[in-house]
Amino acid sequence: MNRIQIKKALLIAAALAVTSTAAAAGKLEIFSWWSGDEAPAKDALIKLYKQKYPGVDVIDATVAGGAGTNAKAVLKTRMLGGTPPDSFQVHAGQELIGTWVVANRMEDLSSLFKAEGWNKVLPQDVIDLISAKGGIWSVPVNVHRSNVMWYNPAKLKAWGVTPPKTWAEFLGTCAKLKAKGVAAPLVVGENWTQQHLWENVMIGTLGPQGWRDLWAGKLKFTDPRVVQGFTNFGKVMDCANKDASGLSWQQASDRIADGTSAFNIMGDWAAGYFTTTKKLAPNTGFGWAPTPDTRGTFVMLADSFGLPKGAKDRTEAINWLKLVGSKQGQDTFNPLKGSIAARTDSDLSKYGTYSKSAAADWKTNKIVGSMVHGAVAPESFTSAFGAIIDQFVASKNAQGAAAAAQQLADRAGIGK
């Protein structure tokens, strides 16, 4: 090799070194509340991203606790302070649109949806949920079902009861179980899990159209039907454990697994917990049914990721969104999470028994959005509704709770 060739070789090597250094310097900060038992699904998705983009340093900025309540507080500080993460987990729908889209803090992802062909593989109900003001604002990674009642099949058989199909039947089953020495037939946890229960009782009371009307402002919280829903919720809570405020949703689920309680109303992330963490087999270690009076209704929520304006690592964030919305990404994430893919072309052979049943219901049931998990109500409502639930559980004043909820709805602009 002559001097010129050597010089060229050195220049090429130097260029490659610079390129490699630049690639290694790439960063991506992913902000979420998936921790503990929900972490394996997130970790699998991040691992897949690193395989596709090995030069990117992925920062897993997880804030644990309270179904995202702690994370949302941190996110608010960062968004208002002008230091947003590159992409963040958010419940699809009004939680994002009613908070950060209306504040002009998010990028419209319509062109990305078109380029990736997501409009063709996502159900229209999902597209509608994440659309507003002529744009599409987040990429859903999954669909969760809110209205699931979990139980231990062996314990129900031993107690001589079956999963109740109506709330009236539930109350009768509750009385029967108490007579058999089951102190708390229903197990609930901290405040947000009680709101989750309220939502399911209310949907069972109003029906799917009544629930839609409530969030469209066509049905007032002070309507007698809604007041009755609060009354029904109070009766159901009388079947619950007295130490609820000290339990996480996982700890509440544990009481189903160990047979302490008969029923728990929780979203289907519980399926991921039972199978992945507790190593329980579906239909034997744990069972499920639609919550009472909601058979034929699918109460949905979706975890999604958006692109905040001012993201420091925009290219890396867009690549993350592409992965989140891909068939490979969703079929990697959801079997571990206990959810189903938002896409309609997922490979169901990769999913467990529960998820296959949920996917079948998703195609045939009436679809309504969850309030507690951000689909139908803005954060200005959901963040304050917990106080109304706390006060109601203490007082059982249905009229007062309904009036307070209507005042909150008015302040949040629901129906306007």
XYZ file of C-alpha atoms in Angstrom:
416
model
C 0.000 0.000 0.000
C 1.525 3.372 -1.056
C 1.369 6.623 0.860
C -1.727 7.865 -0.950
C -3.575 4.605 -0.283
C -2.526 4.685 3.362
C -3.684 8.279 3.681
C -7.060 7.418 2.123
C -7.445 4.436 4.436
C -6.732 6.572 7.468
C -9.229 9.203 6.331
C -11.916 6.524 5.825
C -11.177 5.031 9.234
C -11.405 8.459 10.834
C -14.712 9.130 9.095
C -16.096 5.809 10.258
C -14.978 6.554 13.800
C -16.752 9.912 13.718
C -19.899 8.274 12.332
C -19.778 5.573 14.985
C -19.304 8.145 17.722
C -22.209 10.198 16.416
C -24.446 7.125 16.329
C -23.444 6.134 19.833
C -24.240 9.640 21.026
C -27.901 9.306 20.026
C -30.356 9.309 22.921
C -34.015 8.521 23.491
C -35.862 9.266 26.717
C -39.026 7.200 27.185
C -41.287 8.387 30.007
C -43.858 5.980 31.481
C -45.390 4.594 34.677
C -44.807 0.937 33.790
C -42.858 -0.433 36.721
C -42.766 -3.558 38.849
C -45.038 -6.229 37.441
C -45.850 -4.168 34.345
C -42.177 -3.625 33.522
C -41.463 -6.872 31.583
C -43.633 -5.788 28.643
C -42.029 -2.343 28.511
C -38.549 -3.860 28.847
C -39.236 -6.202 25.925
C -40.242 -3.251 23.752
C -37.140 -1.266 24.711
C -34.970 -4.320 24.024
C -36.475 -4.580 20.552
C -35.767 -0.885 19.932
C -32.143 -1.330 20.973
C -31.796 -4.242 18.579
C -33.042 -2.067 15.733
C -31.070 1.027 16.785
C -28.006 -0.225 18.702
C -26.294 3.147 18.648
C -29.025 4.884 20.642
C -28.770 5.257 24.395
C -32.299 4.609 25.689
C -33.171 6.345 28.946
C -36.009 4.547 30.712
C -37.599 7.374 32.713
C -40.185 5.461 34.723
C -42.182 7.048 37.545
C -44.035 4.394 39.518
C -47.325 4.490 41.350
C -51.068 4.998 41.198
C -51.927 4.009 37.616
C -49.870 6.930 36.370
C -50.975 9.615 38.818
C -47.423 10.165 40.072
C -45.990 10.137 36.555
C -48.560 12.653 35.321
C -47.553 15.104 38.047
C -43.896 14.860 37.033
C -44.809 15.109 33.354
C -46.829 18.262 33.967
C -43.842 19.943 35.591
C -41.582 19.007 32.696
C -44.020 19.966 29.949
C -44.759 23.349 31.486
C -41.059 23.842 32.196
C -40.110 23.334 28.560
C -38.144 20.111 29.137
C -40.441 17.401 27.763
C -39.305 13.794 27.442
C -38.812 12.597 23.866
C -41.977 10.523 24.069
C -44.284 9.680 26.933
C -46.926 7.120 27.824
C -50.439 8.520 27.994
C -53.911 7.051 27.943
C -55.286 7.548 24.454
C -58.120 10.039 24.172
C -59.042 13.000 26.330
C -56.207 12.503 28.809
C -53.828 13.709 26.085
C -56.144 15.758 23.884
C -57.882 17.632 26.691
C -54.595 18.475 28.380
C -51.623 18.796 26.033
C -53.156 18.981 22.556
C -55.416 21.902 23.494
C -52.352 23.570 25.011
C -50.546 23.242 21.646
C -47.772 21.118 23.177
C -47.968 18.080 20.858
C -47.058 17.368 17.252
C -49.723 16.152 14.837
C -48.877 12.597 13.763
C -51.252 12.380 10.782
C -48.423 12.184 8.245
C -46.718 9.411 10.226
C -49.983 7.445 10.347
C -50.310 7.764 6.574
C -46.683 6.784 5.934
C -46.905 3.729 8.201
C -50.341 2.667 6.941
C -51.820 2.663 10.445
C -55.159 4.048 9.259
C -55.721 0.709 7.531
C -54.879 -1.558 10.477
C -56.342 0.341 13.441
C -60.110 0.176 14.137
C -62.001 3.368 13.417
C -63.105 3.508 17.076
C -59.442 3.802 18.052
C -58.649 6.375 15.352
C -61.604 8.470 16.534
C -60.401 8.246 20.128
C -56.967 9.716 19.328
C -58.148 12.335 16.830
C -59.172 15.950 17.388
C -58.831 19.336 15.751
C -58.077 17.728 12.391
C -55.060 15.789 13.686
C -54.033 12.436 15.121
C -52.096 12.848 18.331
C -50.710 9.573 19.663
C -49.797 6.032 18.637
C -51.689 3.331 20.577
C -49.595 0.322 21.537
C -52.472 -1.725 22.935
C -56.101 -1.983 23.936
C -57.032 -2.831 27.506
C -60.430 -3.840 28.809
C -61.632 -2.132 31.975
C -64.763 -4.157 32.722
C -63.381 -7.493 33.926
C -64.307 -9.349 37.106
C -61.543 -11.680 38.332
C -61.995 -14.695 40.568
C -60.386 -17.922 41.752
C -62.302 -20.815 40.102
C -61.444 -23.389 42.770
C -62.546 -21.114 45.607
C -65.848 -20.223 43.954
C -66.533 -23.927 43.498
C -65.703 -24.607 47.148
C -68.002 -21.776 48.244
C -70.778 -22.969 45.965
C -71.174 -19.744 43.998
C -70.815 -18.710 40.348
C -69.727 -15.373 38.820
C -72.756 -13.049 39.085
C -74.094 -11.584 35.835
C -75.917 -8.589 37.351
C -75.164 -6.260 40.233
C -78.349 -7.400 41.964
C -77.094 -10.974 41.711
C -73.684 -9.793 42.925
C -75.196 -8.392 46.117
C -77.000 -11.673 46.728
C -73.773 -13.603 46.191
C -72.012 -11.206 48.559
C -74.532 -11.958 51.316
C -74.165 -15.697 50.719
C -70.369 -15.496 50.956
C -70.466 -13.429 54.133
C -72.724 -16.066 55.666
C -70.028 -18.620 54.813
C -67.414 -16.586 56.691
C -65.862 -14.640 53.797
C -65.283 -11.281 55.472
C -64.718 -9.306 52.249
C -66.225 -11.009 49.179
C -65.002 -8.075 47.074
C -61.442 -6.777 47.277
C -60.531 -3.251 46.198
C -57.407 -1.190 46.622
C -56.365 2.453 46.744
C -58.554 5.303 45.511
C -58.115 4.884 41.762
C -59.190 1.232 41.949
C -62.370 2.380 43.695
C -62.969 4.858 40.878
C -62.435 1.939 38.507
C -65.142 0.012 40.353
C -67.461 3.058 40.299
C -67.055 3.281 36.533
C -68.082 -0.334 36.080
C -71.083 -0.060 38.384
C -72.188 3.123 36.608
C -71.881 1.593 33.137
C -73.862 -1.403 34.350
C -76.533 0.969 35.663
C -76.737 3.341 32.680
C -75.917 0.983 29.821
C -73.434 1.848 27.059
C -75.522 4.616 25.471
C -76.270 6.240 28.812
C -72.536 6.222 29.578
C -71.770 7.889 26.245
C -74.478 10.484 26.901
C -72.956 11.281 30.297
C -69.652 12.332 28.752
C -71.294 14.095 25.833
C -73.161 16.302 28.294
C -76.553 14.884 27.208
C -77.072 13.221 30.589
C -76.402 15.162 33.774
C -74.730 13.648 36.814
C -77.737 14.845 38.791
C -80.092 12.720 36.680
C -81.904 10.107 38.841
C -80.285 7.293 36.843
C -76.808 8.539 37.719
C -77.792 9.069 41.353
C -78.987 5.462 41.354
C -75.596 4.436 39.996
C -73.919 6.084 42.981
C -76.350 4.300 45.298
C -75.563 0.974 43.644
C -71.846 1.668 43.989
C -72.300 2.272 47.714
C -74.045 -1.088 48.135
C -71.275 -2.856 46.235
C -68.630 -1.159 48.386
C -70.341 -2.588 51.459
C -69.061 -5.965 50.250
C -65.449 -4.769 50.139
C -62.456 -4.943 52.453
C -61.952 -2.181 55.027
C -58.218 -1.771 54.389
C -58.638 -0.754 50.739
C -56.650 2.489 50.941
C -53.499 0.587 51.883
C -53.551 -1.846 48.961
C -52.096 -1.522 45.473
C -53.986 -3.174 42.634
C -51.439 -6.004 42.683
C -51.997 -6.606 46.389
C -55.732 -6.660 45.786
C -55.181 -9.202 42.992
C -53.135 -11.318 45.400
C -56.227 -11.772 47.551
C -57.965 -13.395 44.596
C -55.003 -15.669 43.935
C -54.777 -16.801 47.572
C -58.550 -17.127 48.002
C -59.006 -14.482 50.675
C -61.659 -12.688 48.611
C -63.984 -13.893 45.876
C -64.033 -11.056 43.352
C -61.944 -8.137 42.116
C -62.943 -5.621 39.449
C -59.821 -4.611 37.561
C -58.586 -3.999 34.031
C -57.058 -6.829 32.095
C -53.506 -5.890 32.991
C -54.397 -8.204 35.879
C -54.193 -11.087 33.382
C -50.570 -10.172 32.735
C -49.934 -10.057 36.468
C -51.563 -13.424 37.133
C -49.737 -15.176 34.299
C -46.346 -13.411 34.179
C -45.736 -12.642 37.865
C -47.883 -15.143 39.755
C -47.367 -17.939 37.191
C -51.038 -18.919 37.351
C -52.794 -20.820 34.584
C -55.923 -19.284 33.025
C -59.246 -20.930 33.903
C -57.650 -22.853 36.785
C -55.415 -20.447 38.707
C -57.615 -17.503 37.822
C -60.871 -16.891 35.986
C -62.691 -13.894 34.562
C -66.053 -12.628 33.350
C -67.448 -9.264 32.244
C -68.360 -7.116 35.217
C -72.029 -7.444 36.214
C -74.562 -5.880 33.835
C -71.893 -5.169 31.173
C -71.993 -8.382 29.145
C -71.788 -7.394 25.466
C -69.976 -4.135 26.291
C -66.226 -3.607 25.988
C -64.996 -0.718 28.160
C -61.742 0.225 26.508
C -58.641 2.194 27.227
C -55.408 2.307 25.318
C -51.851 3.103 26.281
C -50.237 5.303 23.678
C -47.205 7.460 22.995
C -47.090 10.948 21.531
C -44.456 13.371 20.277
C -44.197 16.564 22.353
C -43.097 19.749 20.655
C -39.505 20.534 21.529
C -38.393 16.918 21.964
C -34.585 16.949 21.957
C -34.222 13.637 20.148
C -37.013 13.918 17.622
C -35.663 11.419 15.078
C -35.133 8.768 17.736
C -38.609 9.496 19.124
C -40.215 9.028 15.712
C -38.402 5.701 15.353
C -39.830 4.738 18.767
C -43.333 5.625 17.593
C -42.837 3.538 14.453
C -41.900 0.563 16.629
C -44.801 1.133 19.028
C -47.248 1.129 16.118
C -45.719 -1.845 14.298
C -47.089 -5.377 14.254
C -43.782 -6.696 15.623
C -43.743 -4.138 18.432
C -47.330 -4.779 19.490
C -47.000 -8.565 19.275
C -43.878 -8.328 21.453
C -45.415 -6.038 24.060
C -49.012 -7.143 24.509
C -48.707 -10.866 25.308
C -46.618 -9.861 28.326
C -48.832 -6.918 29.299
C -52.116 -8.829 29.318
C -53.590 -6.499 26.693
C -54.460 -7.009 23.050
C -52.909 -5.250 20.088
C -54.535 -2.060 18.875
C -53.846 -3.343 15.346
C -56.310 -5.736 13.745
C -53.628 -7.865 12.054
C -51.887 -9.183 15.171
C -50.690 -12.782 15.381
C -53.071 -14.265 17.972
C -50.990 -17.444 18.196
C -48.591 -15.399 20.343
C -51.307 -14.450 22.833
C -52.665 -16.222 25.889
C -56.109 -17.643 26.559
C -57.468 -14.473 28.160
C -56.214 -12.195 25.367
C -57.782 -14.374 22.694
C -61.144 -14.102 24.447
C -60.744 -10.321 24.769
C -59.846 -10.027 21.076
C -63.025 -11.917 20.155
C -65.152 -9.601 22.326
C -63.385 -6.549 20.874
C -64.726 -7.489 17.439
C -68.339 -8.071 18.517
C -69.117 -5.973 21.626
C -70.367 -2.409 21.910
C -67.316 -0.216 22.566
C -67.277 2.578 25.147
C -64.341 4.487 26.593
C -63.073 4.465 30.165
C -63.309 7.613 32.264
C -60.841 6.573 34.933
C -58.188 5.773 32.357
C -58.476 8.929 30.318
C -60.478 7.927 27.254
C -63.655 9.998 27.661
C -62.851 12.660 30.259
C -60.088 15.277 30.439
C -57.516 15.195 33.205
C -59.094 18.289 34.733
C -62.022 16.026 35.631
C -60.281 12.745 36.394
C -57.626 14.281 38.632
C -60.299 15.731 40.939
C -62.899 12.966 40.821
C -61.036 10.842 43.369
C -61.925 13.295 46.136
C -65.619 12.891 45.302
C -65.267 9.111 45.543
C -63.460 9.373 48.889
C -66.186 11.592 50.292
C -68.946 9.335 48.973
C -67.398 6.156 50.386
C -67.310 7.860 53.771
C -70.820 9.392 53.645
C -72.793 7.271 51.117
C -74.563 10.500 50.125
C -75.483 9.730 46.509
C -77.282 13.034 45.873
C -74.363 15.042 47.213
C -71.795 13.069 45.212
C -73.819 13.449 42.012
C -74.132 17.205 42.533
C -70.396 17.534 43.193
C -69.610 15.496 40.078
C -71.828 17.741 37.945
C -70.091 20.848 39.262
C -66.749 19.265 38.377
C -68.015 18.320 34.900
C -69.126 21.906 34.324
C -65.724 23.266 35.341
C -63.992 20.724 33.080
C -66.139 21.758 30.131
C -67.628 18.298 29.567
C -70.277 18.432 26.888
C -69.200 21.861 25.645
